[in-house]
Amino acid sequence: MPQVTLTVNGQAHTAEVEGRTLLVELLREKLRLTGTHVGCDTSQCGACVVHINGESVKSCTTLAVMADGANVTTIEGLAAADGTLHAMQEAFREYHALQCGFCTPGMVMSAIDLVNKHPDGITEQQIREGLEGNLCRCTGYHNIVKAIAAAADVMHGKRTEIARAAE
Amino acid sequence: MYDFAYHKPASVADAVKLLADPDTKAISGGHTLLPALKHRLNRPSALVDLSGIAEMKGIRRQGNAIVVGALTRHVEVATNAEVAAAIPALAYMAGHIGDVQVRNRGTIGGSVSNNDPAADYPAAVLGLGATVHTSKRKIAADDFFLGMFTTALEADEILVAVEFPIVDKAGYAKMKNPASRYVMAGVFVSKAGGAVRVAVNGAGPCVFRQADMEKALAANWSADALAGISQSPDGLNADIHGSAEYRAHLVGVMAKRALAAAG
């Protein structure tokens, strides 16, 4: 069986996989990182989004063997060691950007990549278009967009805290 | 998904040797092949991962053309400064394929080789009159796309790059399915001197050139020239997303939008 060596959330792992093993299966079933979800399993919904070398990808449509040597970040890798949430996670909580929460890990991972790709600031339109690969069936997206805008301001150093009182 | 052996060759020559076995399939981004394998539409005994082949990577200007290596991902074409300056319609097209995550993995070689009727890239390849470079030969776009999911590529032949001529004007417009983001009908127009090309994707079983529109636009490069031309629905795709008549109508609308985008 093929062997895969990769770094997940800063930790090196080596695992035996089948050729057909998906990255999301390796993460969830072998490494027990179940924060990454499988929604549609057809590369449309985005619940399985993780970062490979800093870029958002759908881990249900990536073979584990193809991530050999890669640096993978999942939702579990965002918070600081002391439990302090990433600005994007904090913003999703503050702006009530989730209801059932199923799409949230993928939304947060896509949102961080999106904000990182717009270092000079991001418009509401760019946020809405940038979420085209993530489906949410509860929120109507409105609060997700607000949360990402607020987190972007913090990530870009335009404001220091997520709290809505800061608006 | 059935299991398969996995190979990752480092050169085109080694990949071609592995692909000589008819039970093997090539994979690069995997964003078409893996969904197909999940549906068990295909059962290869082995996948040949092309992503480690350095000679198939990169974007370069070569004379009056932009040559895009087969492993180049859509995000790279969409954000490449040289492409944006030379053929902005190509960058626009690549930046509107699928969604962000699809563009972060999907490659030009995979999209063009697969020739999905609802894919974007075939319209740009045919609409710009590009040349497909393979492990054996060079193939003109007009001779490359043969039918639904069918190209001139032989079983042991790999697409290694696509050479896009730099044209005077080009534009692309599509109507996409709001759920799948696949093309319902799209039109890629280009003008190089007196030569005009109009390629239609999504609407039919295979990308095709719209000869009536090409003739009209060669005589008069303006939306007025398209006014009297209607696309026949004969042979166009009809499914739950739209009838052949609806797609035929969309071809006319998208042609005008593509022309407006080209300026």
XYZ file of C-alpha atoms in Angstrom:
430
model
C 0.000 0.000 0.000
C 1.230 3.518 -0.741
C 2.684 5.468 2.146
C 1.959 9.162 2.638
C 4.026 11.573 4.672
C 2.519 14.965 5.277
C 2.345 17.737 7.840
C -1.077 18.389 9.342
C -1.542 21.412 11.599
C 2.195 21.565 12.154
C 2.569 17.903 13.066
C 4.292 15.346 10.822
C 2.350 12.180 10.021
C 3.110 9.059 8.027
C 0.239 6.775 7.100
C -0.425 3.773 4.901
C -3.305 4.441 2.539
C -4.945 2.859 -0.489
C -4.536 4.534 -3.844
C -8.207 5.511 -3.684
C -8.077 6.963 -0.145
C -9.282 10.559 -0.220
C -7.486 13.239 1.749
C -10.651 13.804 3.799
C -10.744 10.087 4.660
C -7.131 10.201 5.809
C -7.863 13.259 7.957
C -11.095 11.997 9.485
C -10.603 8.250 9.729
C -6.852 7.795 10.247
C -5.873 11.038 11.982
C -9.282 11.411 13.716
C -9.520 15.070 12.740
C -13.286 15.079 12.294
C -13.723 18.844 12.100
C -13.434 18.598 8.319
C -16.833 17.477 7.036
C -18.077 15.548 4.017
C -21.275 17.081 2.711
C -22.008 16.348 -0.928
C -18.929 14.244 -1.724
C -19.213 15.634 -5.289
C -16.900 18.694 -4.967
C -19.752 21.174 -4.864
C -20.645 22.019 -1.247
C -17.253 22.928 0.230
C -17.809 21.429 3.713
C -14.525 19.505 3.246
C -12.309 22.520 2.449
C -8.823 22.424 3.998
C -5.635 24.247 3.085
C -2.877 22.515 1.151
C 0.259 24.666 1.277
C -1.948 27.619 2.210
C -4.512 27.256 -0.587
C -8.110 26.170 -0.101
C -8.956 22.820 -1.694
C -11.803 20.350 -1.476
C -10.356 17.384 0.405
C -13.144 15.083 -0.855
C -11.730 15.515 -4.359
C -8.054 15.129 -3.537
C -6.325 11.774 -3.189
C -4.327 11.322 -0.001
C -1.350 10.150 -2.087
C -1.449 13.435 -3.991
C -0.946 15.317 -0.711
C 2.336 13.495 -0.060
C 4.882 16.011 1.202
C 2.261 18.738 1.590
C 1.553 21.074 4.460
C -2.136 20.673 5.369
C -4.140 22.907 7.698
C -7.580 21.906 8.953
C -10.106 23.733 11.134
C -8.461 22.110 14.186
C -5.203 23.875 13.362
C -6.512 27.456 13.563
C -6.900 28.199 17.249
C -3.843 29.026 19.356
C -2.469 26.468 21.817
C -4.200 28.277 24.684
C -7.571 27.959 22.940
C -7.726 31.526 21.631
C -9.780 31.374 18.452
C -8.522 32.565 15.064
C -10.054 35.936 14.137
C -12.227 34.209 11.527
C -13.601 31.710 14.044
C -14.233 34.496 16.542
C -16.028 36.532 13.875
C -18.276 33.595 12.909
C -19.277 33.279 16.558
C -19.753 37.002 17.124
C -21.829 37.569 13.965
C -23.918 34.412 14.322
C -22.588 33.188 10.984
C -23.812 29.653 11.558
C -26.917 27.817 12.565
C -26.462 24.055 12.244
C -22.711 24.490 11.804
C -22.198 21.713 9.267
C -20.740 23.965 6.553
C -18.786 26.092 9.030
C -15.359 24.387 8.961
C -15.248 24.657 5.173
C -16.609 28.208 5.227
C -13.933 29.309 7.702
C -11.103 27.661 5.747
C -12.278 29.155 2.432
C -12.762 32.543 4.066
C -9.217 32.652 5.463
C -7.711 31.821 2.054
C -9.975 34.451 0.471
C -8.899 37.179 2.900
C -5.228 36.195 2.541
C -5.562 36.568 -1.248
C -6.849 40.160 -0.828
C -4.138 41.779 1.305
C -5.251 45.288 0.319
C -8.798 44.824 1.564
C -11.860 42.984 0.322
C -15.299 44.188 -0.772
C -18.645 42.598 0.067
C -19.000 41.620 -3.602
C -15.595 39.891 -3.566
C -16.562 38.001 -0.408
C -19.847 36.829 -1.940
C -18.148 35.722 -5.161
C -15.298 34.102 -3.227
C -17.783 31.869 -1.407
C -19.122 30.357 -4.641
C -17.629 26.975 -3.733
C -19.250 26.787 -0.277
C -22.922 26.062 0.269
C -24.848 26.894 3.450
C -28.469 25.793 3.773
C -29.301 27.673 7.006
C -28.041 31.214 7.160
C -28.750 32.787 3.809
C -25.058 33.781 3.836
C -25.708 37.308 5.098
C -24.091 36.893 8.504
C -21.270 34.818 7.009
C -20.420 37.739 4.722
C -20.515 40.171 7.673
C -18.289 37.897 9.750
C -15.703 37.587 6.974
C -15.649 41.358 6.463
C -15.032 41.890 10.188
C -12.347 39.196 10.353
C -10.686 40.655 7.260
C -10.383 44.014 9.026
C -8.700 42.325 11.997
C -6.465 40.131 9.822
C -5.452 43.222 7.841
C -4.784 45.180 11.040
C -7.535 47.746 10.381
C -9.163 47.041 13.734
C -8.035 45.195 16.784
C -11.060 43.193 17.889
C -13.966 41.332 16.386
C -16.608 42.441 18.922
C -19.581 44.074 17.217
C -19.385 46.929 19.700
C -16.260 47.949 17.785
C -18.353 48.849 14.735
C -14.537 4.247 -5.765
C -12.741 1.038 -6.728
C -9.101 0.863 -5.735
C -6.254 1.330 -8.187
C -2.471 1.340 -8.243
C -0.831 4.770 -8.167
C 2.185 5.887 -10.188
C 3.908 9.253 -10.186
C 6.372 9.450 -13.081
C 8.857 12.334 -13.313
C 8.971 12.627 -17.119
C 6.610 12.633 -20.098
C 8.449 9.611 -21.527
C 7.884 7.560 -18.362
C 4.229 8.643 -18.190
C 3.643 7.594 -21.801
C 5.119 4.153 -21.050
C 2.761 3.679 -18.100
C -0.227 4.897 -20.115
C 0.458 2.361 -22.879
C -1.541 -0.056 -20.705
C -5.174 0.616 -21.765
C -6.402 0.082 -18.174
C -4.504 3.115 -16.882
C -5.727 6.710 -16.687
C -3.836 9.969 -16.345
C -4.675 12.328 -13.474
C -3.546 15.883 -12.730
C -5.930 18.033 -10.637
C -8.437 15.192 -10.457
C -11.482 17.438 -10.345
C -13.202 15.630 -13.196
C -11.700 12.167 -12.933
C -12.211 11.618 -9.189
C -15.962 12.443 -9.276
C -16.262 10.063 -12.265
C -14.422 7.319 -10.367
C -16.662 7.849 -7.331
C -19.655 7.188 -9.587
C -17.872 4.064 -10.851
C -18.197 5.345 -14.402
C -14.667 4.107 -14.950
C -12.493 1.406 -13.410
C -8.806 1.974 -14.186
C -6.328 -0.527 -12.755
C -3.842 2.299 -12.204
C -3.722 6.097 -12.120
C -0.713 7.890 -13.543
C -0.277 11.148 -11.618
C 1.284 13.679 -14.004
C 1.761 16.384 -11.361
C 5.460 15.627 -10.827
C 6.475 16.258 -14.446
C 8.390 19.538 -14.491
C 8.432 19.859 -18.305
C 4.604 20.172 -18.318
C 4.519 23.180 -15.989
C 4.575 26.921 -16.426
C 3.397 29.788 -18.621
C 5.723 31.444 -21.137
C 5.594 33.980 -23.927
C 6.938 32.516 -27.161
C 6.975 34.882 -30.134
C 3.406 36.008 -30.720
C 1.907 33.333 -28.503
C 1.368 32.376 -24.889
C 2.292 28.754 -24.193
C 0.595 27.228 -21.158
C 1.962 23.946 -19.759
C -0.648 21.227 -19.310
C -0.255 21.082 -15.517
C -0.945 24.804 -15.115
C -3.866 25.279 -12.761
C -6.772 27.584 -13.596
C -5.831 29.957 -10.757
C -2.373 30.395 -12.275
C -3.709 31.333 -15.716
C -6.305 33.628 -14.119
C -3.704 35.555 -12.106
C -0.704 35.491 -14.480
C 0.367 39.026 -15.422
C 1.643 38.023 -18.876
C -1.628 36.289 -19.776
C -3.646 39.235 -18.455
C -1.649 41.643 -20.613
C -1.550 39.539 -23.805
C -4.909 37.721 -23.846
C -7.108 39.145 -21.067
C -10.098 37.078 -22.231
C -8.119 33.912 -21.480
C -7.362 35.086 -17.937
C -11.031 36.047 -17.467
C -12.199 32.636 -18.718
C -9.807 30.753 -16.410
C -10.878 32.906 -13.461
C -14.512 31.911 -13.935
C -14.159 28.127 -14.169
C -16.041 26.229 -11.453
C -15.276 27.790 -8.093
C -12.202 28.941 -6.156
C -11.278 25.456 -4.954
C -11.775 23.897 -8.392
C -9.487 26.581 -9.849
C -6.885 25.828 -7.164
C -6.599 22.203 -8.380
C -7.988 21.865 -11.913
C -5.538 22.095 -14.824
C -5.733 23.177 -18.453
C -4.432 19.806 -19.636
C -7.152 17.921 -17.822
C -9.936 20.199 -18.990
C -8.862 20.247 -22.640
C -8.130 16.491 -22.794
C -11.446 15.616 -21.205
C -13.462 17.826 -23.600
C -16.562 17.971 -21.445
C -19.228 19.724 -23.527
C -19.929 22.031 -20.563
C -16.271 22.873 -19.825
C -14.878 26.381 -20.394
C -11.383 25.747 -21.756
C -12.367 24.102 -25.068
C -14.133 27.350 -26.047
C -10.935 29.347 -25.506
C -8.776 26.794 -27.340
C -11.100 26.686 -30.363
C -12.098 30.362 -30.172
C -8.481 31.533 -30.206
C -7.363 28.956 -32.788
C -4.794 27.526 -30.373
C -2.388 24.680 -31.091
C -2.325 21.644 -28.820
C 1.160 20.252 -28.137
C 1.228 16.563 -27.263
C 3.906 14.025 -26.436
C 3.915 13.109 -30.179
C 2.859 16.082 -32.303
C 1.139 19.435 -32.611
C -2.597 19.492 -33.338
C -4.613 22.514 -34.493
C -7.669 23.251 -32.350
C -9.906 22.712 -35.393
C -8.679 19.106 -35.595
C -8.560 18.391 -31.862
C -12.138 18.360 -30.514
C -13.912 15.428 -32.178
C -17.089 14.931 -30.137
C -18.523 14.594 -26.659
C -15.606 13.702 -24.320
C -13.629 12.775 -27.449
C -10.450 14.355 -28.796
C -7.749 13.511 -31.316
C -5.503 12.306 -28.475
C -4.511 8.655 -28.765
C -4.525 6.378 -25.722
C -0.795 6.711 -25.072
C -0.566 10.374 -26.050
C -0.405 13.146 -23.444
C -1.283 16.790 -23.866
C 1.815 18.671 -22.706
C 0.982 22.321 -23.502
C -1.428 24.627 -25.319
C -0.119 27.457 -27.497
C -2.514 30.412 -27.680
C -1.860 33.008 -30.407
C -2.024 36.605 -29.199
C -4.970 38.113 -31.050
C -6.184 41.686 -31.537
C -9.407 41.228 -29.614
C -11.091 38.431 -27.689
C -14.014 38.014 -25.316
C -15.860 35.266 -23.477
C -19.341 35.114 -21.980
C -21.277 32.197 -20.540
C -24.521 31.378 -18.821
C -23.718 28.915 -16.082
C -25.905 26.521 -14.205
C -26.297 28.174 -10.795
C -25.790 24.914 -8.854
C -23.078 23.046 -10.753
C -21.511 26.148 -12.364
C -21.085 24.174 -15.570
C -21.724 26.080 -18.800
C -25.293 26.073 -20.216
C -24.116 28.032 -23.238
C -20.958 30.034 -23.766
C -19.346 31.916 -26.633
C -15.673 32.802 -27.116
C -14.987 35.332 -29.894
C -11.652 36.499 -31.250
C -10.317 38.715 -34.016
C -6.818 38.563 -35.458
C -6.465 40.865 -38.441
C -9.360 39.889 -40.712
C -9.775 36.435 -39.195
C -12.684 36.031 -36.811
C -13.444 32.956 -34.737
C -16.631 32.251 -32.769
C -16.576 29.111 -30.621
C -19.666 27.848 -28.797
C -19.458 25.606 -25.710
C -22.062 24.147 -23.372
C -24.842 24.289 -25.933
C -23.965 21.260 -28.060
C -22.419 17.824 -27.476
C -19.003 19.269 -28.384
C -17.545 22.754 -28.699
C -18.139 24.081 -32.248
C -17.518 27.112 -34.452
C -20.513 29.272 -35.421
C -19.790 29.940 -39.107
C -22.644 32.399 -39.733
C -21.521 34.624 -36.884
C -17.874 34.420 -37.959
C -18.780 35.558 -41.476
C -20.953 38.412 -40.227
C -18.372 39.638 -37.706
C -15.541 39.417 -40.244
C -17.510 41.854 -42.404
C -18.632 44.059 -39.515
C -17.170 43.637 -35.993
C -20.200 44.898 -34.067
C -23.280 43.616 -32.283
C -25.378 44.931 -35.187
C -23.832 42.276 -37.408
C -25.248 39.555 -35.137
C -28.784 40.968 -35.155
C -30.176 38.821 -37.939
C -28.399 35.585 -37.062
C -30.127 32.828 -35.147
C -28.517 29.620 -33.897
C -30.432 26.492 -34.934
C -31.480 24.270 -32.002
C -30.952 21.147 -34.138
C -28.497 18.822 -32.422
C -28.046 21.026 -29.336
C -28.226 19.596 -25.807
C -31.598 19.291 -24.075
C -31.877 18.252 -20.422
C -33.582 19.233 -17.166
C -31.525 22.442 -17.108
C -32.719 23.745 -20.454
C -34.191 22.821 -23.841
C -32.278 22.930 -27.108
C -34.322 26.008 -28.097
C -33.363 27.780 -24.866
C -29.687 26.984 -25.393
C -29.901 28.158 -29.024
C -31.324 31.446 -27.813
C -28.575 31.740 -25.202
C -25.911 31.335 -27.904
C -27.121 34.553 -29.545
C -27.213 36.413 -26.218
C -23.776 35.148 -25.120
C -22.266 36.033 -28.516
C -23.342 39.652 -28.043
C -21.980 39.725 -24.493
C -18.680 38.153 -25.580
C -18.380 40.726 -28.341
C -19.067 43.551 -25.878
C -16.392 42.128 -23.563
C -13.904 41.985 -26.447
C -14.564 45.638 -27.294
